[in-house]
Short mmCIF file of C-alpha atoms in Angstrom, two decimals:
data_model
loop_
_atom_site.label_atom_id
_atom_site.label_comp_id
_atom_site.label_asym_id
_atom_site.label_seq_id
_atom_site.Cartn_x
_atom_site.Cartn_y
_atom_site.Cartn_z
CA ALA A 21 72.90 18.80 21.65
CA ASP A 22 75.27 18.96 24.62
CA LEU A 23 78.96 19.88 24.31
CA GLN A 24 81.36 19.93 27.25
CA PHE A 25 84.97 21.19 27.14
CA SER A 26 87.62 21.28 29.86
CA TYR A 27 91.24 22.41 30.10
CA LYS A 28 93.61 21.12 32.77
CA SER A 29 90.74 20.53 35.23
CA MET A 30 90.39 24.25 35.81
CA LEU A 31 88.64 25.78 32.79
CA PHE A 32 85.24 24.41 31.82
CA LEU A 33 82.88 25.37 29.01
CA GLY A 34 79.44 23.88 28.44
CA LEU A 35 77.14 24.49 25.46
CA THR A 36 73.67 23.07 24.92
CA GLY A 37 70.96 23.50 22.33
CA ARG A 38 67.46 22.07 22.43
CA ASN A 39 64.43 22.33 20.19
CA GLU A 40 60.95 21.25 21.20
CA TRP A 41 57.59 21.02 19.50
CA SER A 42 54.48 21.47 21.60
CA THR A 43 51.05 20.05 20.87
CA THR A 44 49.44 22.60 23.21
CA LEU A 45 50.40 25.55 20.99
CA PRO A 46 49.14 26.57 17.52
CA GLU A 47 51.12 25.05 14.66
CA LYS A 48 52.65 28.39 13.66
CA ASN A 49 54.17 28.84 17.15
CA ASN A 50 54.70 25.27 18.34
CA SER A 51 58.46 25.01 17.64
CA PHE A 52 60.97 26.74 19.88
CA PHE A 53 64.73 26.54 20.36
CA PHE A 54 66.49 27.34 23.62
CA PRO A 55 70.27 27.39 24.03
CA SER A 56 72.50 27.65 27.09
CA ALA A 57 76.16 28.31 27.81
CA SER A 58 78.19 28.05 31.00
CA LEU A 59 81.79 28.93 31.81
CA GLY A 60 83.72 28.04 34.93
CA PHE A 61 87.27 28.82 36.00
CA ILE A 62 88.72 27.08 39.07
CA PHE A 63 91.54 29.53 39.71
CA SER A 64 92.73 27.65 42.79
CA GLU A 65 94.17 25.07 40.33
CA LEU A 66 96.70 27.60 39.05
CA PRO A 67 100.24 26.39 39.87
CA TYR A 68 101.09 29.28 42.17
CA LEU A 69 97.83 28.84 44.15
CA LYS A 70 97.92 25.08 44.59
CA ASP A 71 98.68 23.67 48.04
CA ASN A 72 97.81 27.03 49.55
CA ASP A 73 97.03 26.85 53.28
CA PHE A 74 94.68 29.82 53.08
CA LEU A 75 92.82 29.26 49.80
CA SER A 76 91.42 25.73 49.57
CA TYR A 77 89.18 26.29 46.57
CA GLY A 78 88.22 29.17 44.31
CA LYS A 79 85.95 29.30 41.29
CA ILE A 80 84.42 31.99 39.07
CA ARG A 81 81.40 30.99 37.01
CA ALA A 82 79.02 32.57 34.52
CA SER A 83 76.04 31.22 32.63
CA TYR A 84 73.45 32.16 30.07
CA ALA A 85 70.33 30.10 29.41
CA GLN A 86 67.01 30.34 27.68
CA ILE A 87 64.19 28.11 28.87
CA ALA A 88 60.72 27.68 27.39
CA ASN A 89 57.44 26.76 29.04
CA HIS A 90 54.51 25.14 27.23
CA ALA A 91 50.92 26.32 27.45
CA THR A 92 48.46 24.12 29.32
CA PRO A 93 46.27 21.90 27.11
CA TYR A 94 43.03 22.96 25.42
CA ASN A 95 43.64 26.72 25.28
CA VAL A 96 44.12 27.10 21.52
CA ILE A 97 40.58 26.13 20.49
CA ASN A 98 37.32 26.55 22.38
CA THR A 99 36.25 23.36 24.11
CA TYR A 100 33.11 22.21 25.87
CA THR A 101 32.29 20.37 29.06
CA SER A 102 29.24 18.48 30.30
CA ALA A 103 26.62 21.01 31.32
CA ILE A 104 25.15 21.47 34.78
CA ILE A 105 22.00 23.50 35.41
CA ILE A 106 22.00 25.15 38.85
CA ASP A 107 19.56 27.72 40.22
CA GLY A 108 21.78 28.71 43.14
CA TRP A 109 19.71 26.84 45.73
CA ALA A 110 19.25 23.18 44.80
CA THR A 111 21.98 20.77 43.72
CA GLY A 112 20.92 21.17 40.10
CA ASP A 113 20.76 18.76 37.19
CA SER A 114 23.70 17.46 35.20
CA PHE A 115 23.92 16.07 31.70
CA PRO A 116 23.32 13.55 30.23
CA PHE A 117 19.76 14.12 31.49
CA LEU A 118 17.16 11.45 30.65
CA GLY A 119 19.56 10.16 28.03
CA ILE A 120 19.95 13.56 26.37
CA PRO A 121 23.52 14.94 26.26
CA GLY A 122 24.25 18.60 26.90
CA PHE A 123 27.45 20.60 26.75
CA THR A 124 28.49 24.13 27.63
CA PRO A 125 31.61 26.12 26.64
CA LEU A 126 34.32 26.65 29.22
CA ASN A 127 34.49 30.11 30.80
CA VAL A 128 38.03 30.72 29.45
CA LEU A 129 38.20 31.98 25.86
CA ALA A 130 40.64 30.16 23.59
CA ASN A 131 43.55 31.96 21.94
CA SER A 132 44.90 30.72 18.60
CA ASN A 133 47.91 33.08 18.79
CA LEU A 134 49.57 31.65 21.91
CA LYS A 135 53.35 31.51 22.02
CA PRO A 136 55.61 29.65 24.45
CA GLU A 137 56.55 31.41 27.65
CA SER A 138 60.31 31.94 27.86
CA LEU A 139 62.84 32.64 30.59
CA LEU A 140 66.14 34.36 29.81
CA SER A 141 68.56 33.65 32.66
CA ARG A 142 71.95 35.31 33.19
CA GLU A 143 74.14 34.91 36.23
CA ILE A 144 77.69 35.25 37.48
CA GLY A 145 79.10 33.84 40.68
CA LEU A 146 82.13 33.35 42.90
CA GLU A 147 82.80 30.37 45.16
CA LEU A 148 85.54 30.33 47.80
CA LYS A 149 86.67 27.83 50.42
CA LEU A 150 89.31 28.98 52.89
CA LEU A 151 91.40 27.64 55.75
CA GLN A 152 91.22 23.99 54.67
CA ASN A 153 87.48 24.22 53.97
CA ARG A 154 86.60 25.59 57.40
CA LEU A 155 85.22 28.78 55.90
CA GLY A 156 83.26 28.97 52.65
CA PHE A 157 81.43 31.58 50.58
CA ASP A 158 79.25 31.39 47.49
CA ILE A 159 77.81 34.57 46.00
CA THR A 160 75.69 34.81 42.85
CA TYR A 161 74.26 37.77 40.95
CA TYR A 162 71.39 36.93 38.61
CA ASN A 163 69.23 38.79 36.13
CA ASN A 164 66.27 36.83 34.80
CA GLN A 165 63.62 38.01 32.38
CA ASN A 166 60.34 36.19 31.83
CA ARG A 167 58.83 36.97 28.45
CA ASP A 168 55.37 36.23 27.05
CA LEU A 169 54.10 35.08 30.44
CA LEU A 170 51.03 32.86 30.05
CA ILE A 171 48.29 34.29 32.26
CA GLN A 172 44.50 34.17 32.35
CA VAL A 173 43.39 37.76 31.76
CA PRO A 174 39.83 38.87 32.65
CA VAL A 175 37.66 39.87 29.67
CA ALA A 176 34.33 41.67 29.37
CA GLY A 177 31.41 39.59 30.61
CA THR A 178 29.49 40.46 27.45
CA SER A 179 31.84 38.13 25.57
CA GLY A 180 30.30 35.17 27.35
CA TYR A 181 33.61 34.33 29.00
CA ASN A 182 35.36 35.25 32.24
CA ALA A 183 38.94 35.31 30.98
CA GLN A 184 41.28 34.58 28.10
CA TYR A 185 44.57 32.74 28.28
CA MET A 186 47.24 34.93 26.65
CA ASN A 187 50.90 35.94 26.58
CA ALA A 188 50.20 38.86 28.82
CA ALA A 189 53.37 40.11 30.52
CA THR A 190 57.13 40.55 30.58
CA MET A 191 58.75 40.47 34.01
CA GLU A 192 62.26 40.91 35.40
CA ASN A 193 63.83 39.40 38.51
CA LYS A 194 67.32 40.39 39.57
CA GLY A 195 69.20 40.05 42.79
CA ILE A 196 71.89 38.30 44.76
CA GLU A 197 72.15 35.01 46.60
CA PHE A 198 74.82 34.61 49.26
CA MET A 199 75.72 31.46 51.13
CA ALA A 200 78.36 31.04 53.80
CA ASP A 201 79.42 28.17 56.01
CA ALA A 202 81.94 28.11 58.80
CA ALA A 203 83.34 25.66 61.32
CA PRO A 204 84.49 27.88 64.23
CA VAL A 205 85.31 24.82 66.35
CA ARG A 206 86.38 21.42 65.05
CA THR A 207 87.93 18.91 67.49
CA ALA A 208 87.77 15.16 68.02
CA ASP A 209 84.76 15.46 70.35
CA PHE A 210 83.29 18.91 69.76
CA ASN A 211 82.13 20.48 66.49
CA TRP A 212 80.26 23.68 65.71
CA ASN A 213 79.09 24.52 62.19
CA ILE A 214 77.23 27.62 61.01
CA ARG A 215 75.41 27.97 57.68
CA LEU A 216 73.98 31.22 56.38
CA ASN A 217 71.71 31.76 53.36
CA PHE A 218 70.82 35.28 52.19
CA THR A 219 68.62 36.20 49.22
CA ARG A 220 67.64 39.63 47.92
CA ASN A 221 65.36 39.80 44.89
CA LYS A 222 63.99 42.85 43.05
CA ASN A 223 61.01 42.14 40.87
CA LYS A 224 59.36 44.37 38.26
CA VAL A 225 56.67 43.90 35.62
CA LEU A 226 58.18 45.52 32.53
CA SER A 227 55.16 45.42 30.24
CA LEU A 228 51.69 43.99 29.72
CA ALA A 229 50.00 42.90 26.52
CA PRO A 230 48.40 45.64 24.38
CA GLY A 231 45.03 46.60 25.79
CA VAL A 232 45.78 45.11 29.22
CA THR A 233 46.18 47.74 31.96
CA ASP A 234 46.28 45.38 34.94
CA ILE A 235 45.67 41.76 35.89
CA SER A 236 44.01 40.84 39.17
CA LEU A 237 45.49 37.81 40.89
CA GLY A 238 42.82 37.86 43.60
CA GLY A 239 41.56 39.93 46.47
CA PHE A 240 38.91 40.49 49.11
CA THR A 241 36.76 43.45 50.28
CA GLY A 242 38.77 46.42 49.10
CA SER A 243 42.26 44.90 48.87
CA THR A 244 43.49 43.18 45.71
CA ILE A 245 46.77 41.71 44.50
CA ASN A 246 47.43 42.98 40.97
CA VAL A 247 49.94 42.79 38.14
CA VAL A 248 50.62 46.29 36.80
CA ALA A 249 53.37 47.46 34.45
CA GLY A 250 56.06 49.33 36.36
CA GLU A 251 55.13 47.68 39.68
CA ALA A 252 56.41 44.55 41.37
CA TYR A 253 54.61 41.33 40.45
CA GLY A 254 51.98 40.93 43.12
CA SER A 255 51.50 44.52 44.27
CA MET A 256 48.76 45.31 46.77
CA PHE A 257 46.07 47.81 45.83
CA SER A 258 43.63 49.07 48.46
CA THR A 259 41.18 51.83 49.20
CA SER A 260 42.63 54.57 51.39
CA PHE A 261 41.97 57.88 53.12
CA TYR A 262 42.25 61.20 51.33
CA LYS A 263 45.48 63.08 52.09
CA ASP A 264 46.78 66.49 51.09
CA ASN A 265 50.03 67.08 49.21
CA ASN A 266 51.97 66.94 52.48
CA GLY A 267 50.57 63.54 53.42
CA ASN A 268 48.17 64.86 56.08
CA LEU A 269 44.84 63.11 56.54
CA ILE A 270 41.88 65.18 55.39
CA ILE A 271 39.23 65.26 58.13
CA ASN A 272 35.58 65.77 57.20
CA ASP A 273 34.50 69.29 58.26
CA ASN A 274 30.95 69.05 56.85
CA PRO A 275 28.59 69.12 59.87
CA ALA A 276 25.76 67.67 57.76
CA SER A 277 27.77 64.53 57.00
CA ALA A 278 27.56 61.33 59.07
CA GLY A 279 31.35 61.23 58.84
CA TYR A 280 31.83 64.67 60.43
CA GLY A 281 35.14 64.74 62.30
CA TYR A 282 36.41 61.51 60.74
CA PRO A 283 38.95 60.85 57.95
CA ILE A 284 37.41 60.70 54.46
CA LYS A 285 37.57 57.45 52.51
CA ASN A 286 39.00 57.52 48.99
CA GLU A 287 37.35 54.79 46.92
CA THR A 288 40.09 54.87 44.28
CA MET A 289 42.40 51.88 44.65
CA LYS A 290 46.06 52.79 45.04
CA SER A 291 49.27 50.79 45.18
CA LEU A 292 50.62 50.27 48.69
CA GLY A 293 53.69 48.24 47.76
CA GLN A 294 54.82 44.71 47.10
CA ILE A 295 53.79 41.70 49.11
CA SER A 296 57.13 39.95 48.59
CA PRO A 297 60.07 40.61 50.97
CA ASN A 298 63.10 42.81 50.35
CA TRP A 299 65.36 40.02 51.57
CA ILE A 300 65.32 36.80 53.53
CA LEU A 301 68.03 35.27 55.71
CA GLY A 302 68.39 31.81 57.19
CA ILE A 303 70.91 31.02 59.94
CA ASN A 304 71.47 27.41 60.91
CA ASN A 305 73.72 26.25 63.75
CA GLU A 306 74.79 22.65 64.34
CA ILE A 307 76.63 21.79 67.56
CA SER A 308 77.77 18.30 68.51
CA TYR A 309 79.65 16.94 71.50
CA LYS A 310 80.49 13.26 71.48
CA GLY A 311 77.08 11.59 70.96
CA ALA A 312 74.93 14.68 71.56
CA SER A 313 73.83 16.98 68.73
CA LEU A 314 71.88 20.23 68.76
CA SER A 315 70.75 22.21 65.73
CA PHE A 316 68.56 25.30 65.45
CA LEU A 317 67.42 27.34 62.46
CA PHE A 318 66.45 31.03 62.51
CA ASP A 319 64.43 32.45 59.63
CA ILE A 320 64.55 36.26 59.15
CA LYS A 321 62.47 38.24 56.65
CA ASN A 322 62.63 41.95 55.86
CA GLY A 323 59.93 43.79 53.94
CA GLY A 324 56.62 42.76 52.45
CA ILE A 325 53.08 43.70 53.46
CA MET A 326 49.82 41.92 54.26
CA TRP A 327 46.19 42.99 54.48
CA ASN A 328 44.86 42.23 57.97
CA GLY A 329 41.18 41.76 57.16
CA THR A 330 40.67 39.87 60.40
CA ILE A 331 41.22 42.90 62.61
CA SER A 332 39.06 45.03 60.32
CA ARG A 333 36.10 42.71 60.87
CA LEU A 334 36.75 42.27 64.59
CA LEU A 335 36.63 46.05 64.98
CA GLY A 336 33.30 46.08 63.14
CA PHE A 337 31.96 43.30 65.36
CA GLY A 338 33.12 45.17 68.46
CA THR A 339 35.08 42.13 69.66
CA SER A 340 38.59 43.55 69.29
CA LYS A 341 40.35 44.82 72.40
CA ILE A 342 40.94 48.07 70.51
CA THR A 343 37.20 48.85 70.68
CA GLU A 344 37.38 49.15 74.48
CA ASN A 345 37.84 52.88 73.82
CA ARG A 346 34.36 53.17 72.25
CA GLY A 347 32.50 56.23 73.48
CA GLN A 348 35.71 58.15 74.09
CA SER A 349 36.32 61.42 72.27
CA VAL A 350 39.13 61.86 69.77
CA VAL A 351 40.54 64.61 67.55
CA PHE A 352 42.11 62.97 64.49
CA GLU A 353 45.40 64.45 63.33
CA GLY A 354 45.11 66.05 59.93
CA VAL A 355 43.66 69.05 58.12
CA LYS A 356 40.04 70.02 57.54
CA GLY A 357 38.32 69.33 54.24
CA HIS A 358 35.32 67.77 52.52
CA LEU A 359 33.99 66.46 49.22
CA ASP A 360 32.16 68.93 46.99
CA PRO A 361 28.98 67.95 45.05
CA ASP A 362 31.15 66.71 42.16
CA GLY A 363 33.07 64.36 44.44
CA GLU A 364 36.23 66.49 44.40
CA ILE A 365 38.18 66.92 47.62
CA ILE A 366 38.36 70.45 49.02
CA THR A 367 40.74 71.31 51.84
CA SER A 368 41.55 74.54 53.63
CA GLY A 369 44.84 73.27 55.03
CA VAL A 370 43.70 74.30 58.53
CA LYS A 371 44.71 71.90 61.30
CA ASN A 372 41.83 69.74 62.45
CA ASP A 373 40.29 70.52 65.84
CA ILE A 374 36.93 68.77 65.44
CA GLU A 375 36.10 66.46 68.33
CA ALA A 376 34.70 63.10 67.23
CA ILE A 377 33.67 59.93 69.06
CA TYR A 378 34.91 56.36 68.76
CA SER A 379 31.35 55.31 68.01
CA GLN A 380 29.67 52.28 66.49
CA TYR A 381 29.47 54.22 63.21
CA TYR A 382 33.21 54.81 63.28
CA TYR A 383 34.12 51.16 63.87
CA THR A 384 31.64 49.76 61.34
CA VAL A 385 32.16 52.30 58.52
CA ILE A 386 35.37 54.34 58.95
CA GLY A 387 37.80 52.45 61.17
CA GLY A 388 36.61 48.87 60.69
CA GLY A 389 33.84 46.68 59.36
CA ALA A 390 33.30 45.24 55.90
CA SER A 391 34.32 48.14 53.66
CA PRO A 392 36.39 50.84 55.38
CA ALA A 393 39.52 52.37 53.88
CA GLN A 394 41.59 49.18 53.85
CA GLU A 395 44.94 50.99 53.76
CA GLN A 396 44.83 51.28 57.55
CA PHE A 397 44.86 47.48 57.84
CA VAL A 398 47.81 46.84 55.52
CA GLU A 399 50.72 45.98 57.79
CA LYS A 400 54.41 45.13 57.54
CA THR A 401 55.31 41.46 57.68
CA ASP A 402 58.94 41.52 58.82
CA TRP A 403 59.73 38.62 61.12
CA VAL A 404 62.35 36.74 63.07
CA ARG A 405 61.29 33.13 63.47
CA LEU A 406 62.78 30.14 65.25
CA ARG A 407 61.93 27.72 62.49
CA GLU A 408 63.30 24.50 63.96
CA VAL A 409 65.22 23.09 66.91
CA SER A 410 66.47 19.51 66.97
CA LEU A 411 68.22 17.64 69.78
CA SER A 412 69.51 14.09 69.53
CA TYR A 413 71.80 11.65 71.29
CA ASP A 414 73.59 8.70 69.70
CA PHE A 415 74.40 5.85 72.11
CA GLY A 416 76.62 4.08 69.56
CA ARG A 417 79.74 4.35 71.70
CA LEU A 418 77.98 2.85 74.71
CA ILE A 419 76.38 -0.22 73.13
CA ARG A 420 79.11 -1.61 70.91
CA LYS A 421 79.05 -4.97 72.68
CA SER A 422 75.26 -5.37 72.70
CA VAL A 423 72.99 -6.98 70.07
CA MET A 424 72.09 -3.52 68.81
CA LYS A 425 74.26 -1.86 66.19
CA ASN A 426 73.06 1.60 67.10
CA LEU A 427 70.58 3.38 69.36
CA SER A 428 69.63 7.06 69.18
CA VAL A 429 66.90 9.28 70.59
CA TYR A 430 65.79 12.60 69.16
CA ALA A 431 63.35 15.47 69.65
CA THR A 432 62.42 18.14 67.11
CA GLY A 433 60.25 21.23 67.38
CA ARG A 434 59.06 23.45 64.51
CA ASN A 435 57.65 27.00 64.50
CA LEU A 436 58.53 27.46 68.14
CA TRP A 437 58.84 31.27 68.31
CA LEU A 438 57.91 34.29 66.21
CA SER A 439 58.65 38.01 66.55
CA THR A 440 56.83 40.31 64.11
CA PRO A 441 55.15 43.74 64.04
CA TYR A 442 52.19 42.13 62.27
CA ARG A 443 49.10 42.14 64.49
CA GLY A 444 47.43 39.09 62.94
CA ILE A 445 47.87 35.40 63.57
CA ASP A 446 50.93 34.72 61.40
CA PRO A 447 52.14 36.70 58.35
CA GLU A 448 53.26 33.45 56.70
CA THR A 449 49.66 32.25 56.24
CA ASN A 450 47.49 33.27 53.29
CA LEU A 451 43.76 33.40 52.60
CA MET A 452 44.24 32.05 49.06
CA GLY A 453 46.55 29.19 50.05
CA ALA A 454 49.33 28.56 47.53
CA PHE A 455 47.62 30.73 44.91
CA ASN A 456 49.41 33.74 43.34
CA ALA A 457 47.34 36.18 45.41
CA GLN A 458 49.48 36.20 48.55
CA GLY A 459 49.36 38.75 51.36
CA LEU A 460 45.71 38.36 52.40
CA ASP A 461 44.60 37.53 55.94
CA TYR A 462 40.91 37.03 56.67
CA PHE A 463 40.49 34.78 59.71
CA ASN A 464 43.36 32.63 58.47
CA MET A 465 44.42 29.57 60.40
CA PRO A 466 47.83 29.92 62.08
CA ASN A 467 50.84 27.80 61.25
CA THR A 468 51.14 24.60 63.23
CA LYS A 469 53.62 24.36 66.07
CA SER A 470 54.79 20.77 66.13
CA TYR A 471 56.91 18.48 68.30
CA VAL A 472 58.38 15.14 67.29
CA PHE A 473 60.01 12.63 69.67
CA GLY A 474 61.56 9.40 68.50
CA ILE A 475 63.84 6.46 69.15
CA LYS A 476 65.85 4.81 66.37
CA VAL A 477 67.25 1.31 66.85
CA ASP A 478 69.46 -0.60 64.39
CA PHE A 479 70.15 -4.33 64.83
#
C-alpha cells in the first residue's frame, strides 16, 4: 500500500506498507511486513518567504523505514552436491564415475530457524538553496540499525561442516552526510561551479548471536578482520609486542634467549582499530570558458588502517631498503623484562640499555618475515587523491556553417596523484578484492592510472 498526501505544495506526507513471503526462509518465519513514513515541509513556500532574493528554496524532511532482506537459497535444509575426490596432487575424479552417481553435503550447515534480516532506517535532513540557486546545502543525519544480520559463522570442524548460516549480529550505523554546491562565477562566457560531498559514519556491532564471541571475515599471517560485539564492523586484530602499563615496549633481558635485546612478541590477538575511515570528502571543480571546459575531482579520506604484509615479507627477504642498516647496533626504547616459565611477562620497569643488532634473525623473526608481531605493520590509510581531471573543447561555435553539427575533443586522466602516509602501493587496494575482509595488503596490485583521449563528431 502506498499513500501520498500534500498540502498547498509545501507539506508532504508519504506512508507505505509492504508484506512479503520468502521461499528461502522456513515457513514459520517466511512472512514479514515493513512499513515506511516520510514527511517533508518546503518552508520556502510560506507566503512571507516567497519571492525572497536570498532564500530560493528551503525544505525540512524526516523519514522512518523498515526494510527486509531475504536469505540466500538452500540454507534452511541440508543439500548435496556432486562429489569430487581429490588427493591434493592430481586433478581428482568427479561423479558420476563409471555411471555411478555420488553426492557430498555442502560445507555450510543448514539452519531451520532463519529469520529475515531487517534494516531500521531513521533520518532527518535540511535542504537550502540561496542567492537564486547559486549556493546550495543539503545535510542529513541518519541512524540505521541492522538486525538479525545473515552471516556465515564458523563452527567446530567435528560437526563435519565449516560454517553455519545464521542471524548472527545486530549493527548500528549513524552519521551525517553533507553536500554543498556553489557557483562563485557565472557569466555569459565564464562559469565556475564547486561541489562538495562529506560523509562521516560511526559503526558499531551491538550484539552477536548467543554462543558467538566473534566472526572472522578473513585474514592473513597474524592479522585478521573480525566482527566483535562492541567494536566497529570490520575491526583489525593482530599480534603485537608486550608493553607495560605505561605503553612502553618490554625488551627481552634474558641473555639465554635468541631474542635477547629485542621486543617480545605477544601472540594474543588484540584489536588495533577499524579499517573504515572516520570521514571522506570529495571536492569537484568545473570551470568553463566559452568552448573550453576543465574539471578536477579531489578525494580526501581521514582515518582507517591497513596491514602492510608486503613490507613485512620484504624485510624478511632482505630486499627492503630499510634492511640496509643490517649489522648496525641498536638499543630499542622500552623497559627490560622477560617471560617466566609459565609464559607470564615479568618487567622490572628499568629503562632498556641492552645493545642489539639489526641481524638476519631480527628481520626474519622479530621485525619482519612471515610471523612477526604484525602490529608494527598496521598503518594509517589517510589520503588526498587527485581522482580525475578532464579537459575538453567544444568547437560548436566555430563550425556552424559546416556539414558537422558539432565537434569536440577531450582528454581525461584518472588516479593521477596520491599523497598518503601509507608505505605500501596504494591503501585503496585490498588482498581479498571486494570481499568483506578489507584492509589487507600482501603484494597487492596498485590501482591503474589511466588516460583517455577522444574526438566526438556529430553530423
